[in-house]
XYZ file of C-alpha atoms in Angstrom:
697
model
C -45.985 -7.067 25.867
C -44.860 -4.432 23.473
C -41.389 -4.611 21.820
C -39.504 -1.403 22.492
C -36.832 -0.433 19.945
C -34.292 1.877 21.574
C -30.795 2.948 20.533
C -27.947 1.416 22.489
C -25.086 3.478 23.765
C -22.590 4.459 21.089
C -19.671 1.981 20.924
C -16.124 2.994 20.366
C -14.994 1.808 16.909
C -18.497 0.991 15.648
C -18.596 3.418 12.824
C -17.525 2.527 9.292
C -14.575 4.531 8.063
C -12.896 4.989 4.728
C -11.395 1.596 4.526
C -13.032 -1.771 3.854
C -14.080 -2.341 7.528
C -14.536 -0.058 10.556
C -12.652 3.216 11.372
C -10.051 2.945 13.975
C -11.505 4.662 17.067
C -10.163 8.013 17.779
C -8.055 8.087 14.555
C -8.411 11.198 12.251
C -7.797 11.282 8.663
C -5.157 13.776 7.139
C -6.591 17.225 7.382
C -9.113 16.439 10.047
C -9.461 17.729 13.543
C -10.493 15.146 16.206
C -14.187 14.890 16.648
C -16.508 13.387 19.172
C -18.791 10.451 18.451
C -22.567 11.064 18.089
C -25.637 9.051 17.153
C -27.423 9.301 13.900
C -30.562 11.363 14.065
C -33.729 9.459 13.021
C -37.025 11.319 12.360
C -40.335 9.907 11.162
C -42.685 11.945 8.884
C -46.287 10.533 8.493
C -48.040 11.288 5.215
C -51.286 13.137 5.819
C -54.434 11.010 4.984
C -58.139 11.144 5.607
C -58.150 7.419 6.540
C -55.640 7.596 9.380
C -55.612 4.389 11.618
C -55.947 6.067 15.059
C -56.453 2.694 16.698
C -53.316 1.174 15.332
C -50.939 4.135 15.341
C -50.355 6.272 18.466
C -47.691 8.924 19.109
C -46.017 9.590 22.515
C -46.636 12.772 24.398
C -43.074 13.980 23.784
C -43.380 13.449 20.059
C -40.373 11.109 20.101
C -42.046 7.738 20.066
C -44.580 5.937 17.981
C -46.550 2.855 18.954
C -47.992 0.318 16.541
C -50.910 -2.016 17.531
C -52.220 -4.853 15.415
C -55.284 -6.960 16.048
C -54.772 -10.722 16.365
C -55.472 -12.921 13.561
C -58.168 -15.294 14.870
C -57.586 -17.608 11.941
C -54.374 -18.822 13.715
C -56.363 -20.680 16.329
C -56.383 -20.695 20.132
C -52.579 -20.859 20.562
C -51.562 -17.674 18.827
C -48.186 -16.173 19.680
C -48.536 -13.396 17.120
C -46.861 -10.161 18.144
C -49.365 -7.283 18.108
C -47.606 -4.242 19.826
C -44.494 -2.372 18.806
C -42.807 0.736 20.214
C -40.226 2.765 18.485
C -38.026 5.516 20.196
C -36.920 8.184 17.666
C -35.666 11.796 17.744
C -38.906 13.120 16.546
C -42.301 12.304 14.863
C -43.463 14.855 12.344
C -47.202 14.518 11.864
C -49.187 17.122 9.915
C -45.906 19.193 9.836
C -45.213 21.840 7.229
C -42.103 22.071 5.077
C -40.771 24.930 7.209
C -41.022 22.764 10.343
C -39.544 19.827 8.741
C -36.504 21.810 7.592
C -35.982 23.617 10.847
C -36.179 20.246 12.745
C -34.210 18.141 10.355
C -31.761 20.044 8.186
C -31.016 23.553 9.490
C -28.254 22.452 11.955
C -26.649 20.171 9.470
C -26.292 22.920 6.883
C -25.054 25.438 9.383
C -22.357 23.092 10.702
C -21.249 22.346 7.057
C -20.052 26.022 6.804
C -17.855 25.365 9.848
C -16.103 22.460 8.272
C -18.368 19.406 9.110
C -19.594 16.952 6.446
C -23.405 16.355 6.524
C -25.789 13.943 5.032
C -29.664 14.041 4.982
C -31.421 10.858 3.676
C -35.128 10.205 3.008
C -36.191 6.625 3.219
C -39.615 4.877 3.050
C -42.204 3.149 1.005
C -43.115 4.180 -2.494
C -45.553 7.088 -2.491
C -44.903 8.035 1.159
C -43.567 11.507 0.335
C -39.819 11.094 0.188
C -39.316 13.242 -3.025
C -41.836 15.831 -1.654
C -39.741 16.103 1.644
C -36.468 16.320 -0.161
C -37.420 18.365 -3.311
C -40.823 19.752 -2.568
C -43.411 20.935 -5.049
C -43.066 23.686 -7.683
C -46.713 24.881 -7.544
C -46.284 26.815 -4.357
C -43.133 28.522 -2.911
C -44.006 27.340 0.557
C -43.968 23.821 -0.487
C -40.287 23.753 -1.426
C -38.292 20.945 0.202
C -35.083 20.469 2.078
C -32.814 20.733 -0.984
C -33.745 24.226 -2.243
C -33.987 25.485 1.380
C -30.433 24.218 2.087
C -29.080 25.982 -0.989
C -30.828 29.160 0.065
C -29.416 28.890 3.638
C -25.939 28.245 2.345
C -25.814 31.459 0.332
C -27.404 33.626 3.027
C -24.796 32.355 5.465
C -22.122 33.237 3.067
C -23.384 36.737 2.872
C -23.088 36.877 6.624
C -19.432 35.965 6.625
C -17.555 38.713 4.882
C -14.207 37.726 6.455
C -14.177 34.504 4.413
C -14.157 33.677 0.683
C -16.455 30.708 0.320
C -16.703 28.637 -2.879
C -19.770 26.566 -3.651
C -19.809 23.718 -6.081
C -22.658 21.190 -6.832
C -23.130 17.825 -8.477
C -26.119 15.558 -9.079
C -25.755 11.834 -9.199
C -28.345 9.263 -10.234
C -28.102 5.457 -9.522
C -30.473 3.687 -11.837
C -30.496 -0.122 -12.166
C -27.142 -0.276 -10.511
C -25.669 2.113 -13.087
C -24.237 5.651 -12.405
C -25.509 8.686 -14.307
C -24.709 12.291 -14.215
C -27.971 14.346 -14.212
C -26.031 17.502 -15.221
C -24.314 15.946 -18.212
C -26.952 17.467 -20.507
C -25.610 20.932 -20.025
C -23.872 22.263 -23.208
C -20.522 22.975 -21.643
C -20.185 19.530 -19.964
C -19.906 17.258 -22.960
C -20.382 13.462 -23.254
C -18.325 11.126 -21.063
C -16.081 8.712 -22.932
C -15.680 6.306 -19.958
C -18.413 5.142 -17.576
C -18.425 6.627 -14.098
C -16.815 4.607 -11.301
C -16.669 4.899 -7.567
C -13.099 5.675 -6.358
C -11.760 5.718 -2.773
C -8.793 7.624 -1.446
C -7.586 8.759 2.013
C -9.960 11.792 1.786
C -13.101 9.805 1.207
C -15.127 8.413 -1.638
C -15.773 10.330 -4.862
C -17.335 9.485 -8.181
C -14.822 9.541 -11.195
C -16.394 11.077 -14.123
C -19.126 13.027 -12.306
C -19.158 16.780 -13.263
C -18.903 19.306 -10.439
C -20.238 22.776 -11.171
C -19.152 26.114 -9.700
C -21.980 28.360 -8.606
C -21.364 31.920 -7.487
C -24.990 32.844 -6.621
C -28.209 31.287 -5.547
C -29.880 31.546 -8.906
C -27.198 29.456 -10.702
C -27.541 26.724 -7.976
C -31.289 26.549 -8.596
C -30.820 26.282 -12.375
C -28.509 23.261 -11.886
C -31.094 21.719 -9.482
C -33.978 22.186 -12.065
C -31.809 20.819 -14.763
C -31.189 17.601 -12.841
C -34.681 17.203 -11.847
C -35.886 17.220 -15.459
C -33.409 14.459 -16.189
C -34.629 12.008 -13.462
C -36.393 8.753 -14.375
C -40.002 8.480 -13.077
C -42.755 5.992 -13.694
C -46.393 5.428 -12.799
C -48.050 2.609 -10.993
C -50.973 2.076 -8.755
C -49.209 3.274 -5.536
C -47.731 6.477 -7.118
C -48.374 8.358 -10.305
C -44.809 10.051 -10.161
C -42.649 7.336 -8.677
C -38.930 7.870 -8.673
C -37.245 4.863 -10.277
C -33.719 5.741 -9.174
C -31.725 6.881 -6.156
C -30.428 10.537 -6.447
C -27.642 12.271 -4.518
C -27.379 16.018 -4.696
C -24.009 17.117 -3.195
C -22.982 20.663 -2.219
C -19.294 21.214 -1.838
C -18.014 24.096 0.268
C -14.534 25.566 0.514
C -13.894 28.504 2.856
C -10.715 30.634 2.791
C -9.920 33.401 5.206
C -9.504 36.839 3.487
C -6.576 37.378 5.754
C -3.489 36.737 3.559
C -1.503 35.432 6.464
C -3.950 32.680 7.236
C -2.923 29.536 5.361
C -5.547 27.293 6.809
C -8.919 26.700 5.145
C -11.719 24.316 5.724
C -13.802 22.117 3.256
C -17.055 20.185 3.675
C -19.884 18.682 1.644
C -23.544 18.082 2.182
C -25.084 14.939 0.710
C -28.921 15.228 0.122
C -30.148 11.703 -0.726
C -33.507 10.955 -2.196
C -33.829 7.215 -2.186
C -36.243 5.332 -4.462
C -39.244 3.813 -2.570
C -39.490 0.120 -1.607
C -42.559 -1.430 -3.031
C -44.389 -4.761 -2.891
C -44.970 -5.983 -6.356
C -48.410 -7.496 -5.467
C -49.645 -4.013 -4.421
C -47.964 -1.787 -7.003
C -48.747 -4.143 -9.957
C -45.527 -3.352 -11.735
C -44.788 -5.001 -14.979
C -42.105 -4.955 -17.737
C -39.633 -2.183 -17.318
C -41.101 -0.980 -14.126
C -40.877 -4.461 -12.638
C -37.170 -4.606 -13.486
C -36.637 -1.276 -11.867
C -38.571 -2.268 -8.695
C -36.306 -5.388 -8.456
C -33.115 -3.327 -8.517
C -34.562 -0.829 -6.089
C -35.651 -3.447 -3.546
C -32.258 -5.164 -3.906
C -30.195 -2.028 -3.236
C -32.391 -1.041 -0.279
C -31.864 -4.574 1.129
C -28.174 -4.106 0.879
C -28.425 -0.699 2.518
C -30.195 -2.194 5.431
C -27.623 -4.942 5.676
C -24.862 -2.366 5.936
C -26.798 -0.411 8.685
C -27.270 -3.684 10.652
C -23.596 -4.357 10.375
C -22.700 -0.881 11.516
C -24.942 -1.212 14.617
C -23.626 -4.600 15.526
C -20.987 -4.644 18.107
C -19.521 -7.960 16.921
C -19.146 -7.083 13.311
C -15.661 -6.234 12.062
C -16.405 -5.884 8.308
C -19.141 -3.731 6.732
C -20.408 -4.793 3.300
C -20.266 -1.394 1.659
C -19.417 -2.793 -1.780
C -22.426 -4.983 -2.332
C -24.175 -2.229 -4.358
C -23.446 1.203 -5.799
C -25.693 2.999 -3.253
C -23.931 1.866 -0.149
C -20.444 2.204 -1.799
C -21.223 5.753 -2.823
C -22.448 6.565 0.707
C -19.727 4.798 2.435
C -18.243 7.967 4.076
C -21.690 9.136 5.056
C -22.907 6.015 6.731
C -21.173 5.994 10.118
C -18.090 7.979 9.036
C -16.966 11.502 9.228
C -20.360 13.123 8.839
C -23.421 14.512 10.650
C -26.042 11.890 9.584
C -29.872 12.561 9.622
C -32.454 10.098 8.478
C -36.037 11.099 7.508
C -38.367 8.047 7.437
C -41.610 8.612 5.430
C -44.402 6.219 6.273
C -48.223 5.939 5.569
C -50.802 6.399 8.244
C -53.283 4.025 6.806
C -54.109 0.571 7.983
C -53.657 -1.093 4.625
C -49.852 -0.116 4.498
C -49.115 -1.077 8.112
C -46.754 -3.953 7.325
C -44.533 -1.529 5.100
C -44.761 1.017 7.878
C -43.399 -1.436 10.382
C -40.538 -2.282 8.020
C -39.646 1.368 7.623
C -39.831 2.033 11.409
C -37.555 -1.029 12.035
C -34.971 0.512 9.480
C -35.151 3.889 11.393
C -34.534 2.229 14.773
C -31.548 0.384 13.320
C -30.116 3.555 11.987
C -30.284 5.074 15.343
C -27.731 2.367 16.505
C -25.148 3.676 14.115
C -22.720 6.314 15.444
C -20.626 8.741 13.446
C -17.533 10.906 14.297
C -17.887 14.231 12.476
C -14.620 16.281 12.444
C -13.568 19.457 10.956
C -11.891 19.086 7.585
C -9.022 21.442 7.714
C -6.447 21.982 4.888
C -3.467 24.236 4.336
C -2.848 26.405 1.346
C 0.702 25.648 0.213
C 1.305 28.945 -1.518
C 0.206 30.983 1.577
C 2.301 28.715 3.846
C 5.467 29.368 1.783
C 4.979 33.117 1.864
C 4.429 33.075 5.616
C 7.489 31.053 6.144
C 9.461 33.435 4.082
C 8.318 36.440 6.139
C 9.094 34.572 9.340
C 12.583 33.623 8.106
C 13.195 37.278 7.204
C 12.064 38.423 10.553
C 14.245 36.009 12.396
C 17.273 37.060 10.292
C 16.593 40.644 11.440
C 16.354 39.682 15.100
C 19.602 37.634 14.808
C 21.381 40.609 13.201
C 20.348 42.835 16.036
C 21.600 40.287 18.535
C 24.976 40.097 16.675
C 25.435 43.754 16.614
C 24.916 43.949 20.454
C 27.477 41.279 21.078
C 29.961 42.762 18.615
C 29.676 40.022 16.094
C 28.902 42.141 13.066
C 31.233 40.189 10.754
C 29.011 37.080 11.045
C 26.884 36.272 8.014
C 24.141 33.718 7.738
C 23.682 33.553 3.959
C 24.541 30.397 1.949
C 28.284 29.997 1.320
C 29.590 30.656 -2.162
C 32.331 28.765 -3.974
C 35.028 31.147 -2.856
C 34.171 30.592 0.826
C 34.021 26.762 0.422
C 37.447 26.728 -1.325
C 38.876 28.771 1.670
C 37.589 26.328 4.147
C 39.027 23.413 2.106
C 42.347 25.117 2.124
C 42.129 25.619 5.956
C 41.258 21.862 6.386
C 44.188 20.785 4.289
C 46.646 23.092 6.200
C 45.249 21.794 9.501
C 45.902 18.212 8.465
C 49.479 19.088 7.280
C 50.208 20.697 10.513
C 50.779 24.235 9.180
C 47.652 25.539 10.738
C 47.087 25.171 14.560
C 43.288 25.718 14.691
C 40.347 26.641 12.580
C 38.338 29.694 13.747
C 34.642 28.885 14.342
C 32.250 31.640 13.225
C 28.734 30.098 12.899
C 26.952 26.838 12.608
C 26.917 26.854 8.853
C 30.726 27.101 8.821
C 31.108 24.265 11.234
C 28.923 22.023 8.930
C 30.987 23.032 5.988
C 34.320 22.253 7.820
C 33.192 18.649 8.519
C 31.980 18.393 5.001
C 35.447 19.322 3.728
C 37.070 16.857 6.037
C 34.943 14.151 4.312
C 35.987 15.517 0.876
C 39.700 15.473 1.738
C 39.473 11.915 3.197
C 37.687 10.726 0.056
C 40.358 12.292 -2.273
C 43.184 10.732 -0.308
C 41.530 7.254 -0.517
C 41.103 7.576 -4.226
C 44.796 8.632 -4.682
C 46.061 5.764 -2.644
C 43.863 3.292 -4.517
C 44.919 4.754 -7.943
C 48.689 4.509 -6.878
C 48.186 0.919 -5.972
C 46.300 0.136 -9.112
C 49.180 1.702 -11.180
C 51.784 -0.678 -9.489
C 49.752 -3.749 -8.608
C 46.746 -5.758 -9.631
C 44.258 -5.792 -6.796
C 42.366 -9.019 -6.322
C 39.524 -9.438 -4.041
C 40.363 -12.149 -1.305
C 36.730 -13.389 -1.683
C 36.922 -13.676 -5.434
C 38.016 -17.298 -5.730
C 37.658 -17.448 -9.430
C 40.318 -14.716 -9.811
C 42.567 -16.259 -7.249
C 42.455 -19.624 -9.028
C 43.259 -17.917 -12.309
C 46.401 -16.404 -10.777
C 47.361 -19.717 -9.294
C 47.052 -21.382 -12.792
C 49.217 -18.613 -14.144
C 51.975 -19.551 -11.675
C 52.066 -16.160 -9.793
C 50.519 -17.442 -6.556
C 51.004 -21.009 -5.127
C 48.269 -23.158 -3.542
C 48.640 -21.657 -0.051
C 48.231 -18.097 -1.402
C 51.947 -17.085 -1.274
C 53.675 -15.266 -3.994
C 56.117 -17.287 -6.259
C 59.573 -16.891 -5.150
C 58.569 -15.673 -1.664
C 61.249 -16.358 0.944
C 60.165 -18.929 3.531
C 61.100 -18.817 7.099
C 64.507 -17.245 7.859
C 66.432 -19.110 5.155
C 66.537 -18.990 1.405
C 63.548 -18.357 -0.845
C 61.254 -21.103 -2.180
C 58.709 -21.080 -4.998
C 57.615 -22.810 -8.260
C 58.531 -20.827 -11.267
C 56.099 -20.292 -14.187
C 56.421 -22.582 -17.228
C 57.466 -19.648 -19.309
C 60.625 -19.281 -17.162
C 63.450 -21.596 -17.973
C 66.562 -22.197 -15.692
C 69.670 -20.355 -16.790
C 67.752 -17.892 -18.989
C 66.436 -14.337 -18.233
C 62.691 -14.062 -17.868
C 60.771 -12.082 -20.597
C 59.222 -9.839 -18.086
C 61.690 -7.201 -17.037
C 59.694 -5.974 -14.142
C 58.403 -8.942 -12.336
C 58.126 -9.303 -8.637
C 60.806 -12.016 -8.498
C 63.653 -9.673 -9.485
C 63.562 -7.150 -6.699
C 63.054 -9.973 -4.277
C 66.221 -11.838 -5.584
C 68.289 -8.773 -5.569
C 67.121 -7.719 -2.054
C 67.810 -11.267 -0.755
C 71.347 -11.186 -2.214
C 72.113 -7.751 -0.727
C 70.648 -8.362 2.767
C 71.658 -12.009 2.997
C 69.946 -14.618 5.114
C 69.854 -12.409 8.213
C 67.239 -10.009 6.738
C 64.990 -11.853 4.254
C 61.811 -10.243 2.789
C 58.900 -12.267 3.900
C 56.037 -12.237 1.416
C 53.463 -11.831 4.241
C 55.065 -8.495 5.130
C 53.779 -7.123 1.896
C 50.232 -7.235 3.068
C 50.509 -3.617 4.378
C 49.701 -2.312 0.972
C 46.373 -4.182 0.736
C 43.192 -4.078 2.735
C 41.453 -6.880 4.538
C 39.515 -7.774 1.314
C 42.227 -7.510 -1.317
C 45.603 -8.849 -1.889
C 48.438 -7.751 -4.217
C 49.542 -9.819 -7.187
C 52.469 -8.729 -9.204
C 51.577 -7.620 -12.612
C 52.998 -9.624 -15.583
C 53.091 -9.280 -19.338
C 52.402 -12.990 -19.659
C 49.610 -13.501 -22.256
C 47.743 -16.130 -20.100
C 47.495 -13.847 -17.090
C 46.250 -10.994 -19.178
C 43.587 -13.006 -20.736
C 42.333 -14.102 -17.339
C 42.348 -10.709 -15.501
C 41.838 -8.149 -18.225
C 37.918 -8.497 -17.986
C 37.627 -6.428 -14.885
C 41.075 -5.215 -13.633
C 43.797 -3.059 -15.005
C 47.185 -4.613 -15.233
C 50.475 -2.926 -15.412
C 54.126 -3.660 -14.563
C 55.587 -3.348 -11.232
C 58.537 -1.003 -10.901
C 61.580 -2.626 -9.373
C 62.822 -1.443 -6.044
C 65.935 0.607 -6.110
C 69.097 -1.127 -5.015
C 69.840 1.351 -2.197
C 66.367 0.810 -0.716
C 66.766 1.306 3.068
C 66.717 -1.789 5.277
C 64.294 -0.318 7.675
C 61.543 0.162 5.013
C 61.773 -3.432 3.899
C 59.842 -4.594 7.023
C 57.004 -2.292 7.539
C 54.620 -2.566 10.527
C 51.900 -5.062 9.891
C 48.348 -3.969 10.494
C 46.452 -5.290 13.521
C 43.349 -6.333 11.550
C 42.862 -10.088 11.475
C 42.952 -11.789 8.051
C 39.852 -12.693 6.184
C 38.009 -16.050 6.710
C 39.321 -17.742 3.639
C 42.947 -16.787 4.443
C 42.669 -17.774 8.081
C 41.108 -21.184 7.024
C 44.048 -21.868 4.626
C 46.490 -20.976 7.379
C 44.673 -23.351 9.894
C 44.768 -26.164 7.300
C 48.548 -25.737 6.716
C 49.491 -25.218 10.432
C 47.431 -26.391 13.412
C 44.886 -28.256 11.363
C 47.283 -30.054 9.100
C 46.619 -33.477 10.744
C 42.909 -32.952 10.563
C 43.258 -31.937 6.940
C 45.348 -35.045 6.229
C 42.717 -37.291 7.815
C 40.067 -35.514 5.983
C 41.700 -35.974 2.634
C 42.221 -39.735 3.372
C 38.602 -40.284 4.234
C 37.572 -38.311 1.187
C 39.702 -40.620 -0.945
C 38.254 -43.764 0.781
C 34.812 -42.439 0.175
C 35.446 -41.788 -3.481
C 36.837 -45.338 -3.875
C 33.845 -46.923 -2.206
C 31.516 -44.766 -4.362
C 33.323 -45.958 -7.416
C 32.964 -49.663 -6.410
C 29.285 -49.065 -5.665
C 28.919 -47.692 -9.066
C 30.617 -50.676 -10.682
C 28.355 -53.022 -8.618
C 25.289 -51.179 -9.769
C 26.307 -51.489 -13.419
C 26.878 -55.218 -13.023
C 23.456 -55.682 -11.398
C 21.869 -53.676 -14.234
C 23.564 -55.996 -16.785
C 22.336 -59.141 -15.128
C 18.827 -57.638 -14.972
C 18.943 -56.954 -18.649
C 20.093 -60.561 -19.354
C 17.156 -61.960 -17.224
C 14.683 -59.784 -19.159
C 16.020 -61.027 -22.520
C 15.792 -64.784 -21.303
C 12.312 -64.133 -20.073
C 11.235 -62.738 -23.470
C 12.743 -65.782 -25.175
C 10.843 -68.224 -22.890
C 7.636 -66.456 -23.566
C 8.172 -66.540 -27.236
C 9.014 -70.333 -27.110
C 5.869 -70.940 -25.045
C 3.606 -69.106 -27.453
C 5.129 -70.957 -30.412
C 4.663 -74.357 -28.714
C 0.896 -73.524 -28.052
C 0.368 -72.560 -31.759
C 2.026 -75.936 -32.865
C -0.254 -77.953 -30.369
C -3.410 -76.374 -31.708
C -2.317 -77.052 -35.299
C -1.633 -80.727 -34.442
C -5.057 -81.241 -32.747
C -6.826 -79.559 -35.679
C -5.035 -82.047 -38.128
C -6.019 -85.074 -35.982
C -9.695 -83.979 -35.558
C -9.541 -83.588 -31.751
C -11.644 -80.711 -30.072
C -9.727 -77.731 -28.991
C -9.662 -76.885 -25.260
C -10.737 -73.388 -24.299
C -8.307 -72.012 -21.741
C -10.546 -69.207 -20.696
C -14.175 -70.654 -20.619
C -17.212 -68.578 -19.867
C -18.908 -69.643 -16.681
C -21.815 -71.890 -17.294
C -20.742 -72.673 -20.982
C -18.909 -75.744 -22.121
C -15.937 -75.485 -24.320
């Protein structure tokens, strides 16, 4: 039974994208219009020969299939399971076809769609000497024998002439991959110059490009042909038994297109590229008889073609998630062509002779595997930033004119939509301040821009007031962050705040004031600091008496939830501790006629911070728990101390034991030496304490 190779239905997500693995189904890259998935077109071109194997190679009636029949090898015996029949379903079989028919069938649609913004790739694959270079480039002896590449250039420039509404730019490049190294075939031009760094393959969100490859602008068809002929003369070829002019490298000729509309208001333009790939032919070393340098080249060629086939197999496999594009330079350079955003066409060149039937089968298998790959061609659209800005400016001016007409019809001619200057902003700031002071009842609303500026000035006024309040507090007090425990401990050491966080000299309860005076203050003498916090409190307490004390907690209204106020002092120790990151100044004493109502301001409703609340809990409701905790802590410390002493005693005894053991060992060794000496003097034989087995001492 014959084996039939057919293409499976295209699978969503099966095409390789611009990343390391597959492309996300339905996702378009930046600047791309969503495209539909389509299969790779695979054609077979048979090299004409007088010795065609009619009995082994047959074509279908529709010219879309090819059947291969082999005779059984009788040398394998009676039980012979050798496969002898194959059938391949393709998009077309080109036998005895002219160059014109090949181009019309294979390349014409790809080139025409490239001018509409679709990328295209045409690849020639096959055995060495099967006609790949002839199909791609053609022969120079006869004009009718020119190949796909020169015909594609001719079609591009003819279609440009048929589109006078667009300004289309054409650029070309010619890349050669020889022995896994990248070479620029157009680097020999006088205006290109030698490259300092080797060329590398670089990937970006827009695709794959070759860094260091020269791209040349061509304004007419003759210039493009000159560049093509220049690159052809630089290609590396060699001769062997299978082909006198065998290409020893893979070559990729790329045509870059960029089409801008001549209409100035159109900011959108399209880009595309056409990759014309002429692969080096696979060869069997036993048939080609390659030696030396040609043998090394054949090894690199077969290796890269093997990696290409592996990538094609992975692209056609439904279960594969990773595509090995980076195994060789060829697959990496063609990453966005193999199953990506591209119209892909494969031309497989084969022999029609019976002697090359094994290589023909291998090439046809590659073509059938390529048909399993699907691509997602999409239009590459981009936007001209300069034209876009101009169009937006025109649209903005038109909208302003329409708005002005609308305002004139509604009697709002005084409204302006221009950006506000400094004078207008200052006027709005003045209105906001008067509104906050109460001298202005309301602010007239004119337009949206003025509303935004009013809110902005509210923010400015609020920020200025906060800064003024903070600066006033910093002039009178030293602000300490409640979470800054180092600063709080420093103030406590200075004697300005007690352990519970209360100010020194703060009245407690409803009776007289309690507190620990600093060491610098002596009883009966006046303190050196004239503006300490204790003086106004004492004078106020004497004036108001016990019925109206000043509680230290009531002073929290001048601080936020994160800061507390500490009276400034000119004491040297306090200055040394707090002068690193805070400004210190003296506190002005309160006047003697300070009203009674202002001594007890309303306390804020905000709860105290966690450290302050914890200290209050330890001193009030949790005092018993705090006492038990301290007792347990002291007991634990005492036991830890006794355990440390016990450990030290044990270590000392251990050291005494070690010393005693060393002394005993020394005495034992000394006694053994004396016994040996005594036996030697008496003439007795010495006993061997470690005898060898089977040997007498």
